[in-house]
mmCIF file of C-alpha atoms in Angstrom:
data_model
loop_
_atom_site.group_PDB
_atom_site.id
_atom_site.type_symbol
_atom_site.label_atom_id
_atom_site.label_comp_id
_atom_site.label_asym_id
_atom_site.label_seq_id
_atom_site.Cartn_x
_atom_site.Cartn_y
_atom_site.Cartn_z
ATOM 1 C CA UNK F 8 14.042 -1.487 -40.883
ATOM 2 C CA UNK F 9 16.126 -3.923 -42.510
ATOM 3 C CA UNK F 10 15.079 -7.460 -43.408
ATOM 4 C CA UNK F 11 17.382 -8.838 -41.095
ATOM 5 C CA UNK F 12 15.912 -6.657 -38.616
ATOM 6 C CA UNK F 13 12.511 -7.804 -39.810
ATOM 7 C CA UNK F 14 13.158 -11.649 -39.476
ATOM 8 C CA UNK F 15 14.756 -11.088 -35.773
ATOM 9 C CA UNK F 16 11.653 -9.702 -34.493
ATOM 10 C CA UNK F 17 9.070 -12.202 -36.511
ATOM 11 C CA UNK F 18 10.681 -14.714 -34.882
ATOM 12 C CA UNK F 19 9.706 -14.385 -31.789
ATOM 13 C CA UNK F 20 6.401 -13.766 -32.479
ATOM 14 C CA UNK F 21 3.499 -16.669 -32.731
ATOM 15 C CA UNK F 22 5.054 -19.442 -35.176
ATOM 16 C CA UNK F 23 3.933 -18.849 -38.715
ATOM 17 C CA UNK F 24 2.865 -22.240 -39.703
ATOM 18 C CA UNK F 25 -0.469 -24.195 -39.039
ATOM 19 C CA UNK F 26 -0.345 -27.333 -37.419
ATOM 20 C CA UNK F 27 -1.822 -29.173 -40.331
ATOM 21 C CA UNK F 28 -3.093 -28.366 -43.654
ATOM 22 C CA UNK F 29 -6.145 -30.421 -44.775
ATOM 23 C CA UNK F 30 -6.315 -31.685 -48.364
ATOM 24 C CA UNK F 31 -8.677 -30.569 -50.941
ATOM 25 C CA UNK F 32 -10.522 -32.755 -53.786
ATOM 26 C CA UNK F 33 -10.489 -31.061 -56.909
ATOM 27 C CA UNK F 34 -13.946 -30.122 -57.918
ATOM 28 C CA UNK F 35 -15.174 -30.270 -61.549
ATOM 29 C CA UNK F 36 -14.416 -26.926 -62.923
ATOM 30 C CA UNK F 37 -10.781 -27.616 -62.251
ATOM 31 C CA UNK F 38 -11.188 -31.524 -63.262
ATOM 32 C CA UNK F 39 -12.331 -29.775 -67.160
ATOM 33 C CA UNK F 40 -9.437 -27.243 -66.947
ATOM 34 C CA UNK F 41 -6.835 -30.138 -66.408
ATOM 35 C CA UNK F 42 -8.274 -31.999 -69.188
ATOM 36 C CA UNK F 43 -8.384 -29.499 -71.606
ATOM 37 C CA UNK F 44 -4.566 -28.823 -70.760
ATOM 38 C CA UNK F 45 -3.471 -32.685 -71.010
ATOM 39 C CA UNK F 46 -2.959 -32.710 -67.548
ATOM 40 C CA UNK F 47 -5.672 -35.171 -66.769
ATOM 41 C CA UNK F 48 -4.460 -38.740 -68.055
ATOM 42 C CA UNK F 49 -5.535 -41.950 -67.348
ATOM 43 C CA UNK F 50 -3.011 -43.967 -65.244
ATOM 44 C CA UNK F 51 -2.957 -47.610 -64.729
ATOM 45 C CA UNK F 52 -1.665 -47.305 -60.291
ATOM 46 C CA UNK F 53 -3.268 -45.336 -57.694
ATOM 47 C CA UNK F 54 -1.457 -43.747 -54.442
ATOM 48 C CA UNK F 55 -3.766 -46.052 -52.323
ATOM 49 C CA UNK F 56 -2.143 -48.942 -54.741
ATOM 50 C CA UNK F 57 1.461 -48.237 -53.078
ATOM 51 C CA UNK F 58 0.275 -48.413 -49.697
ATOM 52 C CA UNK F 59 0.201 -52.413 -50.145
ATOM 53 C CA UNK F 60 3.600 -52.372 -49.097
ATOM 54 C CA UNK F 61 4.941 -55.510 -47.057
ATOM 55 C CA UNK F 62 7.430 -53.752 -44.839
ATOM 56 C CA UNK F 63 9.991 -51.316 -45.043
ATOM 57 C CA UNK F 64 13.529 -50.471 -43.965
ATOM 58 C CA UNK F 65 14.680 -46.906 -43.325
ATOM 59 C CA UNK F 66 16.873 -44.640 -46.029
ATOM 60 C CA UNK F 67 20.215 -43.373 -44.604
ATOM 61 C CA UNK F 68 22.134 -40.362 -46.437
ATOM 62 C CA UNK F 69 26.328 -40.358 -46.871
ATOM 63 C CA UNK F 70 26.607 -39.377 -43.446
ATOM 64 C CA UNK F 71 24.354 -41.776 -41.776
ATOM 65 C CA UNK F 72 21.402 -39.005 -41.043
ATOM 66 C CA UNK F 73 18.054 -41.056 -41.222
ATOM 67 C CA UNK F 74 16.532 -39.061 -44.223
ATOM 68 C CA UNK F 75 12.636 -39.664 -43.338
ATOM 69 C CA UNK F 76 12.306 -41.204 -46.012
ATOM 70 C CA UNK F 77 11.647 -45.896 -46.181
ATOM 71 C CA UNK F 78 12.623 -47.979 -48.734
ATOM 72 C CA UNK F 79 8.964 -50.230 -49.483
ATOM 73 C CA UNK F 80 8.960 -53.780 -50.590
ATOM 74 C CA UNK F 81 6.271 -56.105 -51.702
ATOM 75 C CA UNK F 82 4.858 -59.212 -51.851
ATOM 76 C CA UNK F 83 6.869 -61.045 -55.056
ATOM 77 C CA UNK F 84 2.904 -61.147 -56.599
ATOM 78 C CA UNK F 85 2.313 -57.399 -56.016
ATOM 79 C CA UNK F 86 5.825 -56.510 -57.197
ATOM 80 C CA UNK F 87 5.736 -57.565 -60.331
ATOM 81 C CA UNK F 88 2.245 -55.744 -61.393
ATOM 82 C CA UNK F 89 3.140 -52.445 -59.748
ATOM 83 C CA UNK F 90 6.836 -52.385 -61.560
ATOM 84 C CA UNK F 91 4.670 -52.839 -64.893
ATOM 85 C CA UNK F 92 2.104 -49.924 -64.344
ATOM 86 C CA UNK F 93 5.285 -47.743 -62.449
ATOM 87 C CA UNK F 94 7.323 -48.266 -66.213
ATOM 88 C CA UNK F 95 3.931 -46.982 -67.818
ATOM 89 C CA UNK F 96 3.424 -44.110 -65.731
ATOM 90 C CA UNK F 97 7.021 -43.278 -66.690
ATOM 91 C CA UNK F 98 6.215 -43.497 -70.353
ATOM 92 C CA UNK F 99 3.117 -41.232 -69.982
ATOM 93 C CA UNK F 100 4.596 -38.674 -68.022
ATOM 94 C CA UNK F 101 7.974 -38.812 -69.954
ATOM 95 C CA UNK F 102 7.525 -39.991 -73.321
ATOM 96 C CA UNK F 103 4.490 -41.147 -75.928
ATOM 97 C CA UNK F 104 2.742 -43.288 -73.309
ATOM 98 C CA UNK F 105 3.558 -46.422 -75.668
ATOM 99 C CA UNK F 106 4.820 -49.540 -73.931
ATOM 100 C CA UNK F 107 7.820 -49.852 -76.461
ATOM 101 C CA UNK F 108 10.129 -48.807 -73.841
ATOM 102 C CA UNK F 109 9.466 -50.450 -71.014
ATOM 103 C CA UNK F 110 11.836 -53.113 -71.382
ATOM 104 C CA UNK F 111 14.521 -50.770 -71.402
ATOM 105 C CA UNK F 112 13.062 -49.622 -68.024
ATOM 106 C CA UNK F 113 13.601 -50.836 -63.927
ATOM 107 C CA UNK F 114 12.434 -49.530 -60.884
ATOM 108 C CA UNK F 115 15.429 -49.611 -58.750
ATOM 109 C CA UNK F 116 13.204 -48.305 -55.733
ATOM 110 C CA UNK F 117 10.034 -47.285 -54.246
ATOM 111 C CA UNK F 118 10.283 -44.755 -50.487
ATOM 112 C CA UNK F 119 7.467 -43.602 -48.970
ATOM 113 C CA UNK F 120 8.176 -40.064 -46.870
ATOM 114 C CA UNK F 121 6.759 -40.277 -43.308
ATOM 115 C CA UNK F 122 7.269 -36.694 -43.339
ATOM 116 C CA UNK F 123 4.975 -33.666 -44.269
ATOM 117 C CA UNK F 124 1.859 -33.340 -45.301
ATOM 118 C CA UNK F 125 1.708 -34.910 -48.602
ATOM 119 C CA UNK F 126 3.325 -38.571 -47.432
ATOM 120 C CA UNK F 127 4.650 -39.044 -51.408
ATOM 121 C CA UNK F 128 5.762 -41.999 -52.605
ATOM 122 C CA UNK F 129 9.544 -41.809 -54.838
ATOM 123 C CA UNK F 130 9.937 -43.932 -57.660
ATOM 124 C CA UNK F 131 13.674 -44.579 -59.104
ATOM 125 C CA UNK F 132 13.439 -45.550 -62.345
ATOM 126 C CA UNK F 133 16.682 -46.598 -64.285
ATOM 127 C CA UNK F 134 17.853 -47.440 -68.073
ATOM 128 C CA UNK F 135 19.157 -50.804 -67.772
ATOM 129 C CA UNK F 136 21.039 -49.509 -71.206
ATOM 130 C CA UNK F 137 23.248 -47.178 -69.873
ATOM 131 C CA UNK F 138 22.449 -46.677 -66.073
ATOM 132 C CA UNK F 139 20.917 -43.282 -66.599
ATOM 133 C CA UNK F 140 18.023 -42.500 -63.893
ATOM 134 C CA UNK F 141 15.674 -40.283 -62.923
ATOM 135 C CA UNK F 142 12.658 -39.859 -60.337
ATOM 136 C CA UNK F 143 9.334 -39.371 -60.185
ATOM 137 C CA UNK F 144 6.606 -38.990 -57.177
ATOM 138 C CA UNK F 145 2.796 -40.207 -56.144
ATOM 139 C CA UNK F 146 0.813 -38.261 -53.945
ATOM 140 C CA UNK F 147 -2.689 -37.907 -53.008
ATOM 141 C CA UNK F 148 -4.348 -35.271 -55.007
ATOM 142 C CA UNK F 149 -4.741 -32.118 -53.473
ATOM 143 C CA UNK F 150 -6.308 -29.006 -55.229
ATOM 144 C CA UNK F 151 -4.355 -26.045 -53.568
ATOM 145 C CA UNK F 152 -1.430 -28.118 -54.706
ATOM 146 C CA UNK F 153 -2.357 -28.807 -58.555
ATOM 147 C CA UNK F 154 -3.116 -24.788 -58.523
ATOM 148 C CA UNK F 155 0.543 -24.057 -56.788
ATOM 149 C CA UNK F 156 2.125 -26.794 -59.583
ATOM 150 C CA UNK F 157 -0.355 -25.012 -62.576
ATOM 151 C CA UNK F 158 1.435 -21.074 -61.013
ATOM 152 C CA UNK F 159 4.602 -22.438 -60.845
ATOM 153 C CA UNK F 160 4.737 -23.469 -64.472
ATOM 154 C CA UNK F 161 2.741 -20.263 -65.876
ATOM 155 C CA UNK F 162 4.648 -17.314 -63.489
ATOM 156 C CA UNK F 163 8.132 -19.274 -62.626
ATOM 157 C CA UNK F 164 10.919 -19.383 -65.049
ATOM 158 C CA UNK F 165 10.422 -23.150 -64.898
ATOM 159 C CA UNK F 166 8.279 -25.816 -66.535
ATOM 160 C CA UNK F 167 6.435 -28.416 -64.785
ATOM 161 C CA UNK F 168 5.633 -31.630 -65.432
ATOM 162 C CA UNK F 169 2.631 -32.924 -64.005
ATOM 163 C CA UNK F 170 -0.091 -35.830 -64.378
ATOM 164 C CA UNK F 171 -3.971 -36.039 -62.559
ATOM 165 C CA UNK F 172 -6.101 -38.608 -62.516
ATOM 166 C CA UNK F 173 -9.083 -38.874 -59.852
ATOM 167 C CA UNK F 174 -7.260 -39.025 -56.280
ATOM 168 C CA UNK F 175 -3.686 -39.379 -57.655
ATOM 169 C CA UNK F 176 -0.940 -37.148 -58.352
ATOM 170 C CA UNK F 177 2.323 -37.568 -60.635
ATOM 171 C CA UNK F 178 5.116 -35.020 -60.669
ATOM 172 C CA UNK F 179 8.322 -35.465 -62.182
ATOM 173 C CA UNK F 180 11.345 -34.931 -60.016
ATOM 174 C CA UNK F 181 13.023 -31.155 -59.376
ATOM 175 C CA UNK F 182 16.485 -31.767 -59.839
ATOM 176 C CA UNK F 183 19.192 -29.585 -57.613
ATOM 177 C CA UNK F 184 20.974 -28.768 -54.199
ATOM 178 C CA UNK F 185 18.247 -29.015 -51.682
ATOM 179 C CA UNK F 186 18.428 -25.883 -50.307
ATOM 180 C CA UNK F 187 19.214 -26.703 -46.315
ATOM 181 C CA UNK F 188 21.729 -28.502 -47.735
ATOM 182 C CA UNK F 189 23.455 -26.093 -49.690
ATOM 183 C CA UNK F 190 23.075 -23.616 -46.917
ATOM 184 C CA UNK F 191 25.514 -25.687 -44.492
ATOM 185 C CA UNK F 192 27.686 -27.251 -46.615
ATOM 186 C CA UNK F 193 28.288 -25.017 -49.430
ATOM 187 C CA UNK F 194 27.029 -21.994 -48.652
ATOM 188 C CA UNK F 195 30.624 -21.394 -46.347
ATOM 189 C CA UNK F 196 32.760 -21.896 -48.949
ATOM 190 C CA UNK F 197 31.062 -19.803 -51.859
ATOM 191 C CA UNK F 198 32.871 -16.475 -53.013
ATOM 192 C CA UNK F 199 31.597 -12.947 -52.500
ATOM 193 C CA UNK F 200 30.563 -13.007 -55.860
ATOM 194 C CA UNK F 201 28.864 -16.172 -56.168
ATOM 195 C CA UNK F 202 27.471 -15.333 -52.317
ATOM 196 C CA UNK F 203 26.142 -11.925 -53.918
ATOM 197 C CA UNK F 204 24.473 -13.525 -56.929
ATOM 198 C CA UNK F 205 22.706 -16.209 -54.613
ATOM 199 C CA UNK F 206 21.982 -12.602 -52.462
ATOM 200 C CA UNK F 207 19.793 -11.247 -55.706
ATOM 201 C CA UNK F 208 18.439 -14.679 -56.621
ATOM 202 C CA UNK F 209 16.691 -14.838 -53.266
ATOM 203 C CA UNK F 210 15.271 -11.621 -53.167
ATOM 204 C CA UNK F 211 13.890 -12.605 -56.486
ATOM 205 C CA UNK F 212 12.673 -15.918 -55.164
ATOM 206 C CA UNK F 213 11.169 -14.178 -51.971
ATOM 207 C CA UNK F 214 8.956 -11.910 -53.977
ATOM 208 C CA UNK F 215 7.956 -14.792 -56.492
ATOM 209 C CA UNK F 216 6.764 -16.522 -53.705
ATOM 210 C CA UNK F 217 4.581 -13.416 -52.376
ATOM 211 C CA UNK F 218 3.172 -12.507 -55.416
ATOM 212 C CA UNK F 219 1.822 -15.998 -56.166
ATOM 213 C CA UNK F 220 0.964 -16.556 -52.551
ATOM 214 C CA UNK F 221 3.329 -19.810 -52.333
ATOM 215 C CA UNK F 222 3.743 -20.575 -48.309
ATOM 216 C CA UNK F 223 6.206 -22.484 -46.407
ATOM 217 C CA UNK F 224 9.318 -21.939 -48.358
ATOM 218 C CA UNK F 225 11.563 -22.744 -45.748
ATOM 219 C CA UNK F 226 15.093 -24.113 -46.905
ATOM 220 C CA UNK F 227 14.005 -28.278 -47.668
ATOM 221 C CA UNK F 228 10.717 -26.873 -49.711
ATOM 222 C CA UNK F 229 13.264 -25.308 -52.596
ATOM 223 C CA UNK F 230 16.433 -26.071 -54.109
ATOM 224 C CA UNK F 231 19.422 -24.501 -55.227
ATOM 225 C CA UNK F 232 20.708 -25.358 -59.036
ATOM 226 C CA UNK F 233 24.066 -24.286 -60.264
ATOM 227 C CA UNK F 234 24.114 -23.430 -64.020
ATOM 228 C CA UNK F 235 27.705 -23.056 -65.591
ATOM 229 C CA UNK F 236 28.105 -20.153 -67.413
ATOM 230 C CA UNK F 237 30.960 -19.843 -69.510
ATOM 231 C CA UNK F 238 33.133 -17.870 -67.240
ATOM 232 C CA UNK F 239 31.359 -18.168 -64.116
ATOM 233 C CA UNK F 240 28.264 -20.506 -62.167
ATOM 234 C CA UNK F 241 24.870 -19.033 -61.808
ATOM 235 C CA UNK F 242 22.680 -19.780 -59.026
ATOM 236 C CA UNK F 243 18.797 -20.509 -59.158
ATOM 237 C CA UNK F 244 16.330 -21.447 -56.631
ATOM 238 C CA UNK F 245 13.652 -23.191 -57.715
ATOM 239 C CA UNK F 246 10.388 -24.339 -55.119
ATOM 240 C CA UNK F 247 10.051 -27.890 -55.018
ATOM 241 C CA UNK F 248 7.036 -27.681 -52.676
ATOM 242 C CA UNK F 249 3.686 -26.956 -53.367
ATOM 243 C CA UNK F 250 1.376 -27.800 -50.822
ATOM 244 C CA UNK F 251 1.075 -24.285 -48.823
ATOM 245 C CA UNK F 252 -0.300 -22.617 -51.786
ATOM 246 C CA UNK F 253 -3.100 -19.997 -51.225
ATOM 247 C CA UNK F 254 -3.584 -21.622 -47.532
ATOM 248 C CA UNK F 255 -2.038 -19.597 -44.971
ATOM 249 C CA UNK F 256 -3.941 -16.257 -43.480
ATOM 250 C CA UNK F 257 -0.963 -14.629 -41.960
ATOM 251 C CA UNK F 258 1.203 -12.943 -44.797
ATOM 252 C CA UNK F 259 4.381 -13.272 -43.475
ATOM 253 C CA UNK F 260 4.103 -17.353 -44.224
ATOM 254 C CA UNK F 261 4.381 -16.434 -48.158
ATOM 255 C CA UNK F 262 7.522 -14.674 -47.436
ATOM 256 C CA UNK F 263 10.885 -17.211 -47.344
ATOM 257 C CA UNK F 264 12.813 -14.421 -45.334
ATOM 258 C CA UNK F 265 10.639 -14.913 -42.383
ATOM 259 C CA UNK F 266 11.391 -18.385 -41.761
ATOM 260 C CA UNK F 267 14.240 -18.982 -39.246
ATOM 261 C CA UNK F 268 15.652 -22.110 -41.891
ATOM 262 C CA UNK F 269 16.775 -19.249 -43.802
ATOM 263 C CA UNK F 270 18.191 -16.793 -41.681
ATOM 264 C CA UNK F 271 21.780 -17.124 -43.549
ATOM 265 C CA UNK F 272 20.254 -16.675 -46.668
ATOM 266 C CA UNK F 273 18.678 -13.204 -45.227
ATOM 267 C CA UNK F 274 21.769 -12.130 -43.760
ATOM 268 C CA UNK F 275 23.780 -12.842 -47.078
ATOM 269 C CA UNK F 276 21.153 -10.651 -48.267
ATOM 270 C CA UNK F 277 21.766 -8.003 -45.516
ATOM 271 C CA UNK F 278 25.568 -8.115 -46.137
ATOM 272 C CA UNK F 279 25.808 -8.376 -50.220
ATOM 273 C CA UNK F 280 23.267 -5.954 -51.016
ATOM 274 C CA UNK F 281 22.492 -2.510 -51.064
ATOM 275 C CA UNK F 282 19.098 -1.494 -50.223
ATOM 276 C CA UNK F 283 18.644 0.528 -53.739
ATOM 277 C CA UNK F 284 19.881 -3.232 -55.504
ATOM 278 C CA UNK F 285 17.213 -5.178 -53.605
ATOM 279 C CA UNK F 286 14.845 -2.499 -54.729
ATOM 280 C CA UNK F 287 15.328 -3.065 -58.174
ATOM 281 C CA UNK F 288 15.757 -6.634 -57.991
ATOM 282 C CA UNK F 289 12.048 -6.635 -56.866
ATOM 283 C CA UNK F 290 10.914 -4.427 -59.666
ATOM 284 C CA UNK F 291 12.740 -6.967 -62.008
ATOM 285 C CA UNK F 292 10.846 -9.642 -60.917
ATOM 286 C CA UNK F 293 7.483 -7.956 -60.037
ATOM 287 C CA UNK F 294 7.845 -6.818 -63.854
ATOM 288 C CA UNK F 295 9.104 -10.643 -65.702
ATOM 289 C CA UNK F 296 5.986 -11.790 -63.421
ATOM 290 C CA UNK F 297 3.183 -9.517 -64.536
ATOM 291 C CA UNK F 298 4.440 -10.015 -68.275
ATOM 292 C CA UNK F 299 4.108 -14.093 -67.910
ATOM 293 C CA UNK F 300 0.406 -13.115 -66.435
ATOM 294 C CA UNK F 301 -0.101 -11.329 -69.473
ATOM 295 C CA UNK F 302 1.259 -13.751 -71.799
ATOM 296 C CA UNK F 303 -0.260 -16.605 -70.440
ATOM 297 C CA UNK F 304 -3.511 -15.068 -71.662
ATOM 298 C CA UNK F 305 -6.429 -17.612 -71.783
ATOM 299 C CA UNK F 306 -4.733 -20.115 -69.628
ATOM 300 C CA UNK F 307 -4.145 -18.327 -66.475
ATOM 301 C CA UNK F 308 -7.391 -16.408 -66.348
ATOM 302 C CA UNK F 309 -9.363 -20.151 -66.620
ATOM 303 C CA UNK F 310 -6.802 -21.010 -63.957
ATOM 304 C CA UNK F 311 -8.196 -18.013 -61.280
ATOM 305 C CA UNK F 312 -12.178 -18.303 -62.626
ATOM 306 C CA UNK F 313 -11.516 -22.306 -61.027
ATOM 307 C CA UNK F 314 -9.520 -21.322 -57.861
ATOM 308 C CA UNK F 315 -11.734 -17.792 -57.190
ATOM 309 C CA UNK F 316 -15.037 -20.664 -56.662
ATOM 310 C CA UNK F 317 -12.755 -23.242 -54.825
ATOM 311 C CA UNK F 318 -12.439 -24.240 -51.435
ATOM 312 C CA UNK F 319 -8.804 -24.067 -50.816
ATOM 313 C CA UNK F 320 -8.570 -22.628 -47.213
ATOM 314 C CA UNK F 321 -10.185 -22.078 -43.961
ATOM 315 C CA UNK F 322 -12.598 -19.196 -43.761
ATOM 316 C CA UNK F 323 -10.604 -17.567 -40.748
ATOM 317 C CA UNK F 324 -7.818 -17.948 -42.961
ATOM 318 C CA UNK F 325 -9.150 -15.697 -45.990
ATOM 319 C CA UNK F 326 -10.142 -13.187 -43.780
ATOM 320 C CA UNK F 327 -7.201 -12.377 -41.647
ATOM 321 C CA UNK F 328 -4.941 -12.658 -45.508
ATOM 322 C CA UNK F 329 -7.596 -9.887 -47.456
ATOM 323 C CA UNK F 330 -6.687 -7.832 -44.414
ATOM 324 C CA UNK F 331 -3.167 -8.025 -43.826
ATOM 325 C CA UNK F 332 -2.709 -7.887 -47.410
ATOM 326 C CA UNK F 333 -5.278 -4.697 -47.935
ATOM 327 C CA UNK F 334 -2.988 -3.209 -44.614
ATOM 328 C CA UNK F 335 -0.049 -4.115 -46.946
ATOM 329 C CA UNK F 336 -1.042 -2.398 -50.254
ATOM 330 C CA UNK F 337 -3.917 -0.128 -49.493
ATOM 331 C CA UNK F 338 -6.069 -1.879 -52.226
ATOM 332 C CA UNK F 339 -9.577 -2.141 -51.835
ATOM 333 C CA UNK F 340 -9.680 -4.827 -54.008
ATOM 334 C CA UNK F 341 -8.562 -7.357 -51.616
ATOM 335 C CA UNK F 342 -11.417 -6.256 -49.147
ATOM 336 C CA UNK F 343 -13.945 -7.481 -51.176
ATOM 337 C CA UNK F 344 -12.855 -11.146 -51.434
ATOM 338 C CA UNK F 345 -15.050 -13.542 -50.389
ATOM 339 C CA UNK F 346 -12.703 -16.803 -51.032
ATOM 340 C CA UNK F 347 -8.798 -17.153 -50.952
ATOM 341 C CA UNK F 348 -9.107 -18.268 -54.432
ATOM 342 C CA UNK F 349 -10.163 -14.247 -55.115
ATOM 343 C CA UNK F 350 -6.888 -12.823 -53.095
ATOM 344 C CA UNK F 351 -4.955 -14.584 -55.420
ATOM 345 C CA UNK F 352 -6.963 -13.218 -58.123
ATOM 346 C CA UNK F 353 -6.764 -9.602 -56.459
ATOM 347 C CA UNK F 354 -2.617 -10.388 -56.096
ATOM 348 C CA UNK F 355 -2.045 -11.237 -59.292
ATOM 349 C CA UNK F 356 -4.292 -8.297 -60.789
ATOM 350 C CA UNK F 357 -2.555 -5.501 -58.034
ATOM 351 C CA UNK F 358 0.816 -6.741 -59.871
ATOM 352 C CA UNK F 359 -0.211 -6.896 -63.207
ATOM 353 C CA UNK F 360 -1.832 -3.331 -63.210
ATOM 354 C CA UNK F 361 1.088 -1.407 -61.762
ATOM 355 C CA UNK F 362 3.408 -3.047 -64.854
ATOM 356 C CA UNK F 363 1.159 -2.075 -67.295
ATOM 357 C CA UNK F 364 -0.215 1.546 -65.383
ATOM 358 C CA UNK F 365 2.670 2.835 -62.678
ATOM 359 C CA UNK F 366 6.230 4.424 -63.576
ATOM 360 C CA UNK F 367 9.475 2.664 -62.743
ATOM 361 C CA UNK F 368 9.740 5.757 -60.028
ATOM 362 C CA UNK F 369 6.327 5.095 -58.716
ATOM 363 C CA UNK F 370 6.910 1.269 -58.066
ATOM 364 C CA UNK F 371 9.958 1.653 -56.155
ATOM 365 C CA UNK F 372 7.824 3.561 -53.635
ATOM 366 C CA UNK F 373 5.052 0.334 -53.900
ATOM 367 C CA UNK F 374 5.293 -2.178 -50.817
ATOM 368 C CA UNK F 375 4.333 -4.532 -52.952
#
C-alpha cells in the first residue's frame, strides 16, 4: 500500500494525538548530565518572572490572521529590570555571558503564545547598531522536552542551542519557512524539481522523526529552510518542536505522514517518487543516523542511562508503543521495556545494529 494510501485510511481512524501532555521536572541524573555539558547555567529571570505582565494586546500577521500569539507589557518598574536580565540571558546564551554588550542591546518585544502546550514566552532582541535581530524563547522546563532538544542536536544535522536552569527553559530561535506556511503559499508555485527535492527531504525527515521517537510533527511543529546552492535552492526541514518526544503510545504519532496538516507533502511524495527512491532515501538516513549514534559516543549513551530511569510518559502509553513497535520490527528487545525512556533506548540500538551488522540488500527488506 502506498503512503498516500496509508494516510487516507489513518485518518479516519481514532485521532492520533492526546488531549494534553503533562510536563515533567527533570530529576537529578539529568540535572548532572546538563551540567556537565554546559547546558545548566545560572540565569538571572525565571518563566514565572514574565508572567507579571500588565496586559496585553493581540499579534496580527501581514494578512490580518490573529497569530495566537500577545504582545506583553509591564509596569514602567518591572520593565526596566526584566529588559536588563532579558539582555543578559542574550549574552549567556549567545555570547561570553559578560555584560559588555548590553548596551548595544533592546528588547523590541516580549509575546506570550496562548497556544500549545508549552505557553513560551518570545523575546525580540535588536542591535540598536545596525538593526540586526534575532529571537529567543522561555518556557517552563519540561524533561521529555530537554531530551527531544539534547536528540535533536546529537542525531539531526542541526545544532541546538539551549540553556536550563531549575524550572526554566532558554532556546534560541529556529530560523525558516514555517512549514504550514510554505505548504499554501509556496508550495504551488515550486518546480518539479524543487517539488521532488522537498519529496526526498521529507521522507528523510519522516524517518528522523521515527527513529528518535519525535511526535506531533504536523506542518507548524517544523520548518522549511531554503539553502542557495550555486545553481539551484535546496530544501531542509528542520523540527522546531519538541514537546511530544518519547510521549505518545500509538506509533503512528512519530510518523509526520500520518498527520492530515501534511497530506500535500505526502502526496508530493506519492507523485515525485518512485517507491525504489523512497527506499533508499530511508536507508540514507537510517545509515547518517546510526553513524551520529556512534559518534556521539559517551554523550548519547549518558543521554539514554538518564531517560531509560525517567518518567517521561504514561504507563498505558509505554505499553501499547513496546508493542506496536515489537509488531513493527519483530524485536524482542522492545518487549522487555519497562519505561519509554528504554524504547528509545531499544530504537536507537535496533538502528544502530542493522548499520553496523545487516547488508544494504537486507535493510531494504527492514520495516524499520
Amino acid at each position: 500500500m502506498s503512503i498516500l494510501l496509508q494516510i487516507r485510511e489513518r485518518m479516519s481512524e481514532e485521532k492520533l494525538m492526546s488531549k494534553k501532555k503533562p510536563a515533567y521536572p527533570v530529576n537529578k541524573k539529568l540535572d548532572a548530565y546538563l551540567d556537565k555539558y554546559n547546558r545548566k547555567i545560572e540565569i538571572p529571570i525565571f518563566y514565572d518572572d514574565l508572567l507579571r505582565f500588565a496586559g496585553s494586546v493581540s499579534v496580527y500577521d501581514e494578512e490580518g490572521e490573529d497569530t495566537l500569539w500577545v504582545r506583553v507589557y509591564y509596569s514602567e518598574f518591572d520593565r526596566e529590570e526584566i529588559d536588563l536580565s532579558l539582555k543578559k540571558v542574550y549574552s549567556i546564551l549567545h555570547s561570553d555571558g559578560s555584560e559588555r554588550i548590553l548596551e548595544y542591546l533592546n528588547i523590541d518585544a516580549v509575546d506570550y503564545c496562548t497556544f500549545g502546550n508549552s505557553k513560551p514566552f518570545r523575546i525580540k532582541v535588536r542591535n540598536i547598531l545596525n538593526d540586526n535581530y534575532t529571537h529567543f524563547y522561555v518556557k517552563k522546563t519540561d524533561s521529555s522536552r530537554v531530551y527531544g532538544l539534547e536528540l535533536e542536536h546529537m542525531l539531526s544535522p542541526y545544532n541546538l542551542n539551549f540553556l536550563v536552569y531549575k524550572d526554566t527553559l532558554i532556546e534560541e530561535h529556529i530560523a525558516g519557512i514555517p512549514g504550514d506556511v510554505f505548504i499554501k503559499d509556496m508550495l504551488p508555485n515550486c518546480s518539479e524539481r524543487e517539488q521532488a527535492q522537498l519529496a526526498k527531504e521529507f521522507v528523510k525527515f519522516n524517518e528522523r522523526c521515527m527513529i528518535r521517537l519525535l511526535g506531533d510533527m504536523r506542518s507548524y511543529n517544523y520548518v522549511i529552510v531554503p539553502v542557495h546552492d550555486f545553481d539551484h535552492v535546496v530544501y531542509r526541514i528542520r523540527a522546531i518542536d519538541f514537546d511530544q518526544q518519547c510521549f505518545e503510545g500509538k506509533f503512528r504519532v512519530y510518523l509526520p505522514q500520518f498527520f492530515k496538516e501534511n497530506l500535500n507533502m505526502v502526496k508530493l511524495v506519492s507523485s515525485r517518487l518512485q517507491e525504489y527512491s523512497v527506499d533508499q532515501y530511508k536507508i540514507e538516513e537510517r545509515s547518517i543516523v546510526a553513524k551520529r549514534i556512534i559518534s556521539s559516543g559517551n554523550r548519547i549513551r549518558r543521554l539514554i542511562n538518564c531517560v531509560k530511569t525517567d518518567e517521561i510518559s504514561l504507563p498505558e502509553n509505554v505499553t501499547r508503543l513496546k508493542e506496536e513497535l515489537h509488531n513493527f520490527t519483530m524485536d524482542v528487545d522492545f518487549k522487555k521495556c519497562e519505561t519509554m525512556g528504554q524504547v528509545l533506548s531499544a530504537a536507537l540500538d535496533f538502528v544502530r545494529r542493522n548499520y553496523e551488522n545487516v547488508s544494504m540488500s537486507q535493510i531494504i527488506e527492514k520495516k524499520f
